[in-house]
């Protein structure tokens, strides 16, 4: 019998798993006086996750059953007859699609304005994995279109994304220092993902894979966690009121709005939208790449 998508079953399985591992990390943090968690931080992470889930639920019938389904009906190939190969290829290609999306989110300011909420916390724990980029469901499906054209069923695409998200949440931890060497060659580890959430110049825009770290190693965005360079979590420019329920979502959009009001050319205004975060035509702000060159 072929494997069927069942998101309800997935939720029923993962909910007790999350409760168990988060409870364990809270206990570990308390016993070792690590202060990984704060009440305000956890509540904010839940708040952002619920908004993301609500938007995804409202928009899902459009992107899943209309947009992706249309491309699926016009697929020019199909892996489905190959059984387990179908699921393996879907996992690999979807992880690559996530890497591309994630890299665009970091290098294009208008998408960074959406994604920045996930990076804005100065705390780092398992609940940070739920700290969602709330408007991402409105465009994430675009990266799934090539998969539908390859003959992957949209239901299966979304299901695989849900599975990989579980892994993506579980690597948001400081309790695990290093995984075995063979593991860190292939897979994203907690150490790799701590680097991704760092505001240290050396670590900016690195380690963007969800499950596989091989994409970062192939495309030049890999950075090992260095013992002499402790990770500092959060943004290079902290939010003035980090717990404001609206500012946490819209602060970068406000900054974009201020830049667009400047008296400058139309093409410069386009650059304010689509150049990397921190770009400035007058040189008053530096991109991550420029800052690294000064190290």
PDB file of C-alpha atoms in Angstrom:
ATOM      1  CA  UNK A   1       0.000   0.000   0.000  1.00  0.00           C
ATOM      2  CA  UNK A   2       1.494   3.391  -0.984  1.00  0.00           C
ATOM      3  CA  UNK A   3       2.345   5.871   1.748  1.00  0.00           C
ATOM      4  CA  UNK A   4      -0.348   8.518   2.241  1.00  0.00           C
ATOM      5  CA  UNK A   5      -0.116  12.096   3.479  1.00  0.00           C
ATOM      6  CA  UNK A   6      -1.595  12.445   6.973  1.00  0.00           C
ATOM      7  CA  UNK A   7      -0.730  15.747   8.597  1.00  0.00           C
ATOM      8  CA  UNK A   8      -3.090  15.092  11.510  1.00  0.00           C
ATOM      9  CA  UNK A   9      -1.168  11.941  12.435  1.00  0.00           C
ATOM     10  CA  UNK A  10       2.087  13.867  12.108  1.00  0.00           C
ATOM     11  CA  UNK A  11       0.833  16.511  14.550  1.00  0.00           C
ATOM     12  CA  UNK A  12      -0.330  13.832  17.006  1.00  0.00           C
ATOM     13  CA  UNK A  13       3.128  12.222  16.894  1.00  0.00           C
ATOM     14  CA  UNK A  14       5.241  15.367  17.068  1.00  0.00           C
ATOM     15  CA  UNK A  15       3.308  17.264  19.767  1.00  0.00           C
ATOM     16  CA  UNK A  16       4.343  14.932  22.622  1.00  0.00           C
ATOM     17  CA  UNK A  17       7.858  14.818  21.107  1.00  0.00           C
ATOM     18  CA  UNK A  18       8.146  18.616  21.273  1.00  0.00           C
ATOM     19  CA  UNK A  19       6.788  18.679  24.822  1.00  0.00           C
ATOM     20  CA  UNK A  20       9.319  16.041  25.882  1.00  0.00           C
ATOM     21  CA  UNK A  21      12.419  17.600  24.291  1.00  0.00           C
ATOM     22  CA  UNK A  22      11.525  21.189  25.219  1.00  0.00           C
ATOM     23  CA  UNK A  23      10.792  20.117  28.790  1.00  0.00           C
ATOM     24  CA  UNK A  24      14.121  18.296  28.863  1.00  0.00           C
ATOM     25  CA  UNK A  25      16.002  21.345  27.581  1.00  0.00           C
ATOM     26  CA  UNK A  26      14.283  23.614  30.119  1.00  0.00           C
ATOM     27  CA  UNK A  27      15.305  21.197  32.894  1.00  0.00           C
ATOM     28  CA  UNK A  28      18.872  21.018  31.537  1.00  0.00           C
ATOM     29  CA  UNK A  29      19.004  24.808  31.322  1.00  0.00           C
ATOM     30  CA  UNK A  30      17.747  25.183  34.893  1.00  0.00           C
ATOM     31  CA  UNK A  31      20.087  22.584  36.382  1.00  0.00           C
ATOM     32  CA  UNK A  32      23.137  24.060  34.650  1.00  0.00           C
ATOM     33  CA  UNK A  33      22.047  27.696  35.207  1.00  0.00           C
ATOM     34  CA  UNK A  34      22.280  28.369  31.463  1.00  0.00           C
ATOM     35  CA  UNK A  35      19.230  30.657  31.201  1.00  0.00           C
ATOM     36  CA  UNK A  36      18.339  29.486  27.711  1.00  0.00           C
ATOM     37  CA  UNK A  37      14.675  30.344  28.265  1.00  0.00           C
ATOM     38  CA  UNK A  38      12.616  33.325  29.371  1.00  0.00           C
ATOM     39  CA  UNK A  39       8.845  33.480  29.710  1.00  0.00           C
ATOM     40  CA  UNK A  40       8.557  36.503  27.394  1.00  0.00           C
ATOM     41  CA  UNK A  41      10.723  34.865  24.752  1.00  0.00           C
ATOM     42  CA  UNK A  42       8.720  31.623  24.726  1.00  0.00           C
ATOM     43  CA  UNK A  43       5.386  33.483  24.536  1.00  0.00           C
ATOM     44  CA  UNK A  44       6.662  35.566  21.634  1.00  0.00           C
ATOM     45  CA  UNK A  45       7.840  32.457  19.770  1.00  0.00           C
ATOM     46  CA  UNK A  46       4.408  30.844  20.218  1.00  0.00           C
ATOM     47  CA  UNK A  47       2.677  34.058  19.099  1.00  0.00           C
ATOM     48  CA  UNK A  48       4.689  34.227  15.857  1.00  0.00           C
ATOM     49  CA  UNK A  49       4.168  30.518  15.197  1.00  0.00           C
ATOM     50  CA  UNK A  50       0.397  30.813  15.577  1.00  0.00           C
ATOM     51  CA  UNK A  51       0.194  33.750  13.153  1.00  0.00           C
ATOM     52  CA  UNK A  52       2.269  31.829  10.610  1.00  0.00           C
ATOM     53  CA  UNK A  53       0.058  28.749  10.995  1.00  0.00           C
ATOM     54  CA  UNK A  54      -3.093  30.854  10.607  1.00  0.00           C
ATOM     55  CA  UNK A  55      -1.870  32.484   7.393  1.00  0.00           C
ATOM     56  CA  UNK A  56      -0.748  29.109   6.038  1.00  0.00           C
ATOM     57  CA  UNK A  57      -4.142  27.561   6.823  1.00  0.00           C
ATOM     58  CA  UNK A  58      -6.045  30.395   5.123  1.00  0.00           C
ATOM     59  CA  UNK A  59      -3.841  30.376   2.013  1.00  0.00           C
ATOM     60  CA  UNK A  60      -3.269  26.622   1.730  1.00  0.00           C
ATOM     61  CA  UNK A  61      -6.327  25.838  -0.389  1.00  0.00           C
ATOM     62  CA  UNK A  62      -5.061  28.351  -2.968  1.00  0.00           C
ATOM     63  CA  UNK A  63      -1.396  27.352  -3.221  1.00  0.00           C
ATOM     64  CA  UNK A  64      -1.931  23.616  -2.682  1.00  0.00           C
ATOM     65  CA  UNK A  65      -5.110  22.711  -4.531  1.00  0.00           C
ATOM     66  CA  UNK A  66      -5.078  25.396  -7.242  1.00  0.00           C
ATOM     67  CA  UNK A  67      -1.565  26.703  -8.005  1.00  0.00           C
ATOM     68  CA  UNK A  68       0.619  23.661  -7.319  1.00  0.00           C
ATOM     69  CA  UNK A  69      -2.044  21.278  -8.588  1.00  0.00           C
ATOM     70  CA  UNK A  70      -2.111  23.115 -11.937  1.00  0.00           C
ATOM     71  CA  UNK A  71       1.651  22.688 -12.354  1.00  0.00           C
ATOM     72  CA  UNK A  72       1.396  19.049 -11.256  1.00  0.00           C
ATOM     73  CA  UNK A  73      -1.136  18.314 -13.998  1.00  0.00           C
ATOM     74  CA  UNK A  74       1.375  19.767 -16.499  1.00  0.00           C
ATOM     75  CA  UNK A  75       4.357  17.818 -15.110  1.00  0.00           C
ATOM     76  CA  UNK A  76       6.919  16.738 -17.680  1.00  0.00           C
ATOM     77  CA  UNK A  77       8.300  13.852 -15.606  1.00  0.00           C
ATOM     78  CA  UNK A  78       7.358  11.680 -12.654  1.00  0.00           C
ATOM     79  CA  UNK A  79       9.407   9.807 -10.053  1.00  0.00           C
ATOM     80  CA  UNK A  80       6.269   8.256  -8.558  1.00  0.00           C
ATOM     81  CA  UNK A  81       6.521   4.822 -10.233  1.00  0.00           C
ATOM     82  CA  UNK A  82       9.874   4.289  -8.479  1.00  0.00           C
ATOM     83  CA  UNK A  83       8.472   3.812  -4.958  1.00  0.00           C
ATOM     84  CA  UNK A  84      11.024   4.651  -2.250  1.00  0.00           C
ATOM     85  CA  UNK A  85      13.158   6.498  -4.816  1.00  0.00           C
ATOM     86  CA  UNK A  86      10.248   8.928  -5.204  1.00  0.00           C
ATOM     87  CA  UNK A  87      10.389   9.859  -1.520  1.00  0.00           C
ATOM     88  CA  UNK A  88      14.187   9.999  -1.430  1.00  0.00           C
ATOM     89  CA  UNK A  89      14.307  12.291  -4.463  1.00  0.00           C
ATOM     90  CA  UNK A  90      11.532  14.451  -3.011  1.00  0.00           C
ATOM     91  CA  UNK A  91      13.489  14.832   0.235  1.00  0.00           C
ATOM     92  CA  UNK A  92      16.734  15.771  -1.539  1.00  0.00           C
ATOM     93  CA  UNK A  93      15.160  18.153  -4.068  1.00  0.00           C
ATOM     94  CA  UNK A  94      12.901  19.794  -1.491  1.00  0.00           C
ATOM     95  CA  UNK A  95      15.840  20.353   0.826  1.00  0.00           C
ATOM     96  CA  UNK A  96      17.650  22.012  -2.084  1.00  0.00           C
ATOM     97  CA  UNK A  97      14.558  24.138  -2.796  1.00  0.00           C
ATOM     98  CA  UNK A  98      14.538  25.233   0.855  1.00  0.00           C
ATOM     99  CA  UNK A  99      18.226  26.163   0.642  1.00  0.00           C
ATOM    100  CA  UNK A 100      17.532  28.374  -2.394  1.00  0.00           C
ATOM    101  CA  UNK A 101      14.548  30.003  -0.686  1.00  0.00           C
ATOM    102  CA  UNK A 102      16.502  30.548   2.512  1.00  0.00           C
ATOM    103  CA  UNK A 103      19.404  32.119   0.652  1.00  0.00           C
ATOM    104  CA  UNK A 104      17.044  34.483  -1.191  1.00  0.00           C
ATOM    105  CA  UNK A 105      15.483  35.398   2.173  1.00  0.00           C
ATOM    106  CA  UNK A 106      18.908  36.470   3.418  1.00  0.00           C
ATOM    107  CA  UNK A 107      20.185  38.249   0.321  1.00  0.00           C
ATOM    108  CA  UNK A 108      17.059  40.096  -0.870  1.00  0.00           C
ATOM    109  CA  UNK A 109      15.858  42.765   1.529  1.00  0.00           C
ATOM    110  CA  UNK A 110      12.124  42.532   0.817  1.00  0.00           C
ATOM    111  CA  UNK A 111      12.222  38.823   1.719  1.00  0.00           C
ATOM    112  CA  UNK A 112      14.566  39.479   4.636  1.00  0.00           C
ATOM    113  CA  UNK A 113      11.855  41.796   5.987  1.00  0.00           C
ATOM    114  CA  UNK A 114       9.695  38.669   6.289  1.00  0.00           C
ATOM    115  CA  UNK A 115      12.395  36.290   7.506  1.00  0.00           C
ATOM    116  CA  UNK A 116      14.028  38.639  10.031  1.00  0.00           C
ATOM    117  CA  UNK A 117      11.490  37.724  12.748  1.00  0.00           C
ATOM    118  CA  UNK A 118      13.037  34.257  12.945  1.00  0.00           C
ATOM    119  CA  UNK A 119      16.459  35.769  13.676  1.00  0.00           C
ATOM    120  CA  UNK A 120      15.460  38.607  15.977  1.00  0.00           C
ATOM    121  CA  UNK A 121      15.544  36.725  19.282  1.00  0.00           C
ATOM    122  CA  UNK A 122      18.655  37.074  21.435  1.00  0.00           C
ATOM    123  CA  UNK A 123      17.684  33.779  23.064  1.00  0.00           C
ATOM    124  CA  UNK A 124      18.300  30.458  21.367  1.00  0.00           C
ATOM    125  CA  UNK A 125      16.409  27.341  22.363  1.00  0.00           C
ATOM    126  CA  UNK A 126      14.047  24.749  20.904  1.00  0.00           C
ATOM    127  CA  UNK A 127      11.105  27.159  20.921  1.00  0.00           C
ATOM    128  CA  UNK A 128      13.140  29.468  18.644  1.00  0.00           C
ATOM    129  CA  UNK A 129      12.456  26.867  15.960  1.00  0.00           C
ATOM    130  CA  UNK A 130       8.770  27.836  16.176  1.00  0.00           C
ATOM    131  CA  UNK A 131       9.615  31.530  15.791  1.00  0.00           C
ATOM    132  CA  UNK A 132       8.215  31.687  12.294  1.00  0.00           C
ATOM    133  CA  UNK A 133       8.635  34.111   9.424  1.00  0.00           C
ATOM    134  CA  UNK A 134       4.935  34.849   9.570  1.00  0.00           C
ATOM    135  CA  UNK A 135       4.268  35.883   5.954  1.00  0.00           C
ATOM    136  CA  UNK A 136       6.417  33.178   4.374  1.00  0.00           C
ATOM    137  CA  UNK A 137       3.415  30.951   3.463  1.00  0.00           C
ATOM    138  CA  UNK A 138       2.365  33.641   0.972  1.00  0.00           C
ATOM    139  CA  UNK A 139       5.368  32.941  -1.287  1.00  0.00           C
ATOM    140  CA  UNK A 140       7.027  29.709  -0.131  1.00  0.00           C
ATOM    141  CA  UNK A 141       4.991  27.663  -2.626  1.00  0.00           C
ATOM    142  CA  UNK A 142       6.898  29.320  -5.509  1.00  0.00           C
ATOM    143  CA  UNK A 143       9.922  27.184  -4.630  1.00  0.00           C
ATOM    144  CA  UNK A 144       7.734  24.069  -4.773  1.00  0.00           C
ATOM    145  CA  UNK A 145       6.639  24.674  -8.396  1.00  0.00           C
ATOM    146  CA  UNK A 146       9.704  22.913  -9.938  1.00  0.00           C
ATOM    147  CA  UNK A 147       8.932  19.890  -7.751  1.00  0.00           C
ATOM    148  CA  UNK A 148       5.349  19.772  -9.011  1.00  0.00           C
ATOM    149  CA  UNK A 149       6.632  20.024 -12.601  1.00  0.00           C
ATOM    150  CA  UNK A 150       8.860  17.019 -11.900  1.00  0.00           C
ATOM    151  CA  UNK A 151       5.757  15.020 -11.029  1.00  0.00           C
ATOM    152  CA  UNK A 152       5.789  15.229  -7.240  1.00  0.00           C
ATOM    153  CA  UNK A 153       2.249  15.360  -5.886  1.00  0.00           C
ATOM    154  CA  UNK A 154       1.562  18.716  -4.112  1.00  0.00           C
ATOM    155  CA  UNK A 155       0.148  16.820  -1.124  1.00  0.00           C
ATOM    156  CA  UNK A 156       3.418  14.897  -0.846  1.00  0.00           C
ATOM    157  CA  UNK A 157       5.470  18.098  -1.254  1.00  0.00           C
ATOM    158  CA  UNK A 158       3.714  19.773   1.665  1.00  0.00           C
ATOM    159  CA  UNK A 159       3.937  16.605   3.749  1.00  0.00           C
ATOM    160  CA  UNK A 160       7.681  16.311   3.133  1.00  0.00           C
ATOM    161  CA  UNK A 161       8.089  19.968   4.076  1.00  0.00           C
ATOM    162  CA  UNK A 162       6.279  19.281   7.366  1.00  0.00           C
ATOM    163  CA  UNK A 163       8.624  16.357   8.073  1.00  0.00           C
ATOM    164  CA  UNK A 164      11.770  18.351   7.346  1.00  0.00           C
ATOM    165  CA  UNK A 165      10.420  21.191   9.496  1.00  0.00           C
ATOM    166  CA  UNK A 166      10.439  18.821  12.467  1.00  0.00           C
ATOM    167  CA  UNK A 167      14.157  18.313  12.012  1.00  0.00           C
ATOM    168  CA  UNK A 168      14.638  22.050  11.432  1.00  0.00           C
ATOM    169  CA  UNK A 169      13.029  22.787  14.794  1.00  0.00           C
ATOM    170  CA  UNK A 170      15.045  20.213  16.721  1.00  0.00           C
ATOM    171  CA  UNK A 171      18.443  21.666  15.723  1.00  0.00           C
ATOM    172  CA  UNK A 172      17.624  24.909  17.576  1.00  0.00           C
ATOM    173  CA  UNK A 173      19.428  23.883  20.734  1.00  0.00           C
ATOM    174  CA  UNK A 174      22.510  24.776  22.753  1.00  0.00           C
ATOM    175  CA  UNK A 175      22.348  21.566  24.791  1.00  0.00           C
ATOM    176  CA  UNK A 176      24.120  19.514  22.094  1.00  0.00           C
ATOM    177  CA  UNK A 177      27.613  20.777  21.320  1.00  0.00           C
ATOM    178  CA  UNK A 178      28.764  18.518  18.473  1.00  0.00           C
ATOM    179  CA  UNK A 179      27.394  15.536  16.597  1.00  0.00           C
ATOM    180  CA  UNK A 180      29.660  12.714  15.334  1.00  0.00           C
ATOM    181  CA  UNK A 181      31.995  13.795  12.542  1.00  0.00           C
ATOM    182  CA  UNK A 182      30.271  11.656   9.866  1.00  0.00           C
ATOM    183  CA  UNK A 183      26.958  13.273  10.782  1.00  0.00           C
ATOM    184  CA  UNK A 184      28.266  16.817  10.504  1.00  0.00           C
ATOM    185  CA  UNK A 185      29.690  16.080   7.052  1.00  0.00           C
ATOM    186  CA  UNK A 186      26.217  15.406   5.646  1.00  0.00           C
ATOM    187  CA  UNK A 187      23.562  16.871   7.919  1.00  0.00           C
ATOM    188  CA  UNK A 188      22.779  20.207   9.535  1.00  0.00           C
ATOM    189  CA  UNK A 189      23.734  19.876  13.205  1.00  0.00           C
ATOM    190  CA  UNK A 190      22.856  22.064  16.197  1.00  0.00           C
ATOM    191  CA  UNK A 191      26.379  23.503  15.962  1.00  0.00           C
ATOM    192  CA  UNK A 192      25.864  24.432  12.296  1.00  0.00           C
ATOM    193  CA  UNK A 193      22.528  26.073  12.996  1.00  0.00           C
ATOM    194  CA  UNK A 194      23.826  28.055  15.955  1.00  0.00           C
ATOM    195  CA  UNK A 195      26.210  29.668  13.475  1.00  0.00           C
ATOM    196  CA  UNK A 196      23.239  30.501  11.256  1.00  0.00           C
ATOM    197  CA  UNK A 197      21.530  32.406  14.073  1.00  0.00           C
ATOM    198  CA  UNK A 198      24.643  34.376  15.032  1.00  0.00           C
ATOM    199  CA  UNK A 199      25.084  38.115  14.624  1.00  0.00           C
ATOM    200  CA  UNK A 200      28.890  37.775  14.625  1.00  0.00           C
ATOM    201  CA  UNK A 201      30.261  39.144  11.345  1.00  0.00           C
ATOM    202  CA  UNK A 202      32.173  35.914  10.679  1.00  0.00           C
ATOM    203  CA  UNK A 203      28.963  33.886  10.892  1.00  0.00           C
ATOM    204  CA  UNK A 204      26.531  36.114   8.961  1.00  0.00           C
ATOM    205  CA  UNK A 205      24.441  34.447   6.226  1.00  0.00           C
ATOM    206  CA  UNK A 206      25.980  31.024   6.735  1.00  0.00           C
ATOM    207  CA  UNK A 207      24.646  27.451   7.029  1.00  0.00           C
ATOM    208  CA  UNK A 208      21.268  27.874   5.345  1.00  0.00           C
ATOM    209  CA  UNK A 209      20.336  24.220   4.829  1.00  0.00           C
ATOM    210  CA  UNK A 210      17.318  22.677   6.552  1.00  0.00           C
ATOM    211  CA  UNK A 211      18.449  19.043   6.854  1.00  0.00           C
ATOM    212  CA  UNK A 212      21.486  18.662   4.599  1.00  0.00           C
ATOM    213  CA  UNK A 213      24.605  20.798   5.095  1.00  0.00           C
ATOM    214  CA  UNK A 214      26.013  19.663   1.735  1.00  0.00           C
ATOM    215  CA  UNK A 215      24.347  22.576  -0.109  1.00  0.00           C
ATOM    216  CA  UNK A 216      26.231  25.117   2.008  1.00  0.00           C
ATOM    217  CA  UNK A 217      29.493  23.291   1.361  1.00  0.00           C
ATOM    218  CA  UNK A 218      28.770  23.128  -2.380  1.00  0.00           C
ATOM    219  CA  UNK A 219      27.676  26.764  -2.781  1.00  0.00           C
ATOM    220  CA  UNK A 220      30.092  28.537  -0.445  1.00  0.00           C
ATOM    221  CA  UNK A 221      27.876  29.402   2.516  1.00  0.00           C
ATOM    222  CA  UNK A 222      29.323  26.957   5.051  1.00  0.00           C
ATOM    223  CA  UNK A 223      30.955  28.067   8.285  1.00  0.00           C
ATOM    224  CA  UNK A 224      32.093  25.870  11.156  1.00  0.00           C
ATOM    225  CA  UNK A 225      31.341  26.974  14.720  1.00  0.00           C
ATOM    226  CA  UNK A 226      34.644  28.169  16.167  1.00  0.00           C
ATOM    227  CA  UNK A 227      35.333  27.775  19.923  1.00  0.00           C
ATOM    228  CA  UNK A 228      37.254  31.071  20.003  1.00  0.00           C
ATOM    229  CA  UNK A 229      34.300  32.896  18.403  1.00  0.00           C
ATOM    230  CA  UNK A 230      31.314  32.374  20.751  1.00  0.00           C
ATOM    231  CA  UNK A 231      27.959  32.851  19.048  1.00  0.00           C
ATOM    232  CA  UNK A 232      26.092  36.061  19.802  1.00  0.00           C
ATOM    233  CA  UNK A 233      22.427  35.559  18.966  1.00  0.00           C
ATOM    234  CA  UNK A 234      20.079  38.120  17.475  1.00  0.00           C
ATOM    235  CA  UNK A 235      20.464  40.866  14.878  1.00  0.00           C
ATOM    236  CA  UNK A 236      23.441  43.094  14.048  1.00  0.00           C
ATOM    237  CA  UNK A 237      21.089  46.010  14.738  1.00  0.00           C
ATOM    238  CA  UNK A 238      18.783  45.035  17.647  1.00  0.00           C
ATOM    239  CA  UNK A 239      15.120  46.064  17.605  1.00  0.00           C
ATOM    240  CA  UNK A 240      14.381  49.022  19.871  1.00  0.00           C
ATOM    241  CA  UNK A 241      11.313  47.325  21.384  1.00  0.00           C
ATOM    242  CA  UNK A 242      11.883  43.583  20.814  1.00  0.00           C
ATOM    243  CA  UNK A 243       8.684  42.401  22.548  1.00  0.00           C
ATOM    244  CA  UNK A 244       6.239  44.739  20.788  1.00  0.00           C
ATOM    245  CA  UNK A 245       3.759  42.368  19.043  1.00  0.00           C
ATOM    246  CA  UNK A 246       3.651  44.378  15.802  1.00  0.00           C
ATOM    247  CA  UNK A 247       7.136  45.903  15.734  1.00  0.00           C
ATOM    248  CA  UNK A 248       8.692  42.452  15.870  1.00  0.00           C
ATOM    249  CA  UNK A 249       6.929  41.637  12.566  1.00  0.00           C
ATOM    250  CA  UNK A 250       7.004  44.976  10.755  1.00  0.00           C
ATOM    251  CA  UNK A 251      10.191  46.762  11.929  1.00  0.00           C
ATOM    252  CA  UNK A 252      12.158  46.020   8.752  1.00  0.00           C
ATOM    253  CA  UNK A 253       9.196  47.044   6.613  1.00  0.00           C
ATOM    254  CA  UNK A 254       9.237  50.366   8.469  1.00  0.00           C
ATOM    255  CA  UNK A 255      12.928  50.770   7.660  1.00  0.00           C
ATOM    256  CA  UNK A 256      12.248  50.012   3.999  1.00  0.00           C
ATOM    257  CA  UNK A 257       9.467  52.606   4.006  1.00  0.00           C
ATOM    258  CA  UNK A 258      11.834  55.258   5.371  1.00  0.00           C
ATOM    259  CA  UNK A 259      14.406  54.456   2.670  1.00  0.00           C
ATOM    260  CA  UNK A 260      11.795  54.619  -0.084  1.00  0.00           C
ATOM    261  CA  UNK A 261      10.808  58.126   1.047  1.00  0.00           C
ATOM    262  CA  UNK A 262      14.319  59.412   0.401  1.00  0.00           C
ATOM    263  CA  UNK A 263      14.750  61.744  -2.579  1.00  0.00           C
ATOM    264  CA  UNK A 264      16.612  59.468  -4.939  1.00  0.00           C
ATOM    265  CA  UNK A 265      16.167  57.741  -8.293  1.00  0.00           C
ATOM    266  CA  UNK A 266      13.597  55.054  -9.028  1.00  0.00           C
ATOM    267  CA  UNK A 267      16.336  52.473  -9.633  1.00  0.00           C
ATOM    268  CA  UNK A 268      17.965  53.270  -6.299  1.00  0.00           C
ATOM    269  CA  UNK A 269      14.602  52.725  -4.620  1.00  0.00           C
ATOM    270  CA  UNK A 270      14.376  49.336  -6.318  1.00  0.00           C
ATOM    271  CA  UNK A 271      17.766  48.507  -4.838  1.00  0.00           C
ATOM    272  CA  UNK A 272      16.427  49.377  -1.371  1.00  0.00           C
ATOM    273  CA  UNK A 273      13.900  46.589  -1.957  1.00  0.00           C
ATOM    274  CA  UNK A 274      15.990  43.931  -3.668  1.00  0.00           C
ATOM    275  CA  UNK A 275      19.629  44.447  -2.638  1.00  0.00           C
ATOM    276  CA  UNK A 276      20.932  42.604   0.452  1.00  0.00           C
ATOM    277  CA  UNK A 277      19.947  43.964   3.880  1.00  0.00           C
ATOM    278  CA  UNK A 278      22.185  46.851   4.903  1.00  0.00           C
ATOM    279  CA  UNK A 279      22.827  48.069   1.352  1.00  0.00           C
ATOM    280  CA  UNK A 280      23.134  51.839   1.007  1.00  0.00           C
ATOM    281  CA  UNK A 281      23.910  53.880  -2.111  1.00  0.00           C
ATOM    282  CA  UNK A 282      25.809  56.460  -0.039  1.00  0.00           C
ATOM    283  CA  UNK A 283      28.039  53.912   1.689  1.00  0.00           C
ATOM    284  CA  UNK A 284      26.642  54.634   5.157  1.00  0.00           C
ATOM    285  CA  UNK A 285      25.687  51.019   5.685  1.00  0.00           C
ATOM    286  CA  UNK A 286      27.650  47.856   4.903  1.00  0.00           C
ATOM    287  CA  UNK A 287      26.539  44.459   3.728  1.00  0.00           C
ATOM    288  CA  UNK A 288      27.683  41.312   5.491  1.00  0.00           C
ATOM    289  CA  UNK A 289      30.088  40.586   2.639  1.00  0.00           C
ATOM    290  CA  UNK A 290      31.702  44.021   2.961  1.00  0.00           C
ATOM    291  CA  UNK A 291      32.048  43.669   6.718  1.00  0.00           C
ATOM    292  CA  UNK A 292      33.746  40.280   6.342  1.00  0.00           C
ATOM    293  CA  UNK A 293      36.346  41.756   4.019  1.00  0.00           C
ATOM    294  CA  UNK A 294      37.507  44.016   6.870  1.00  0.00           C
ATOM    295  CA  UNK A 295      38.219  41.095   9.204  1.00  0.00           C
TER     296      UNK A 295
END
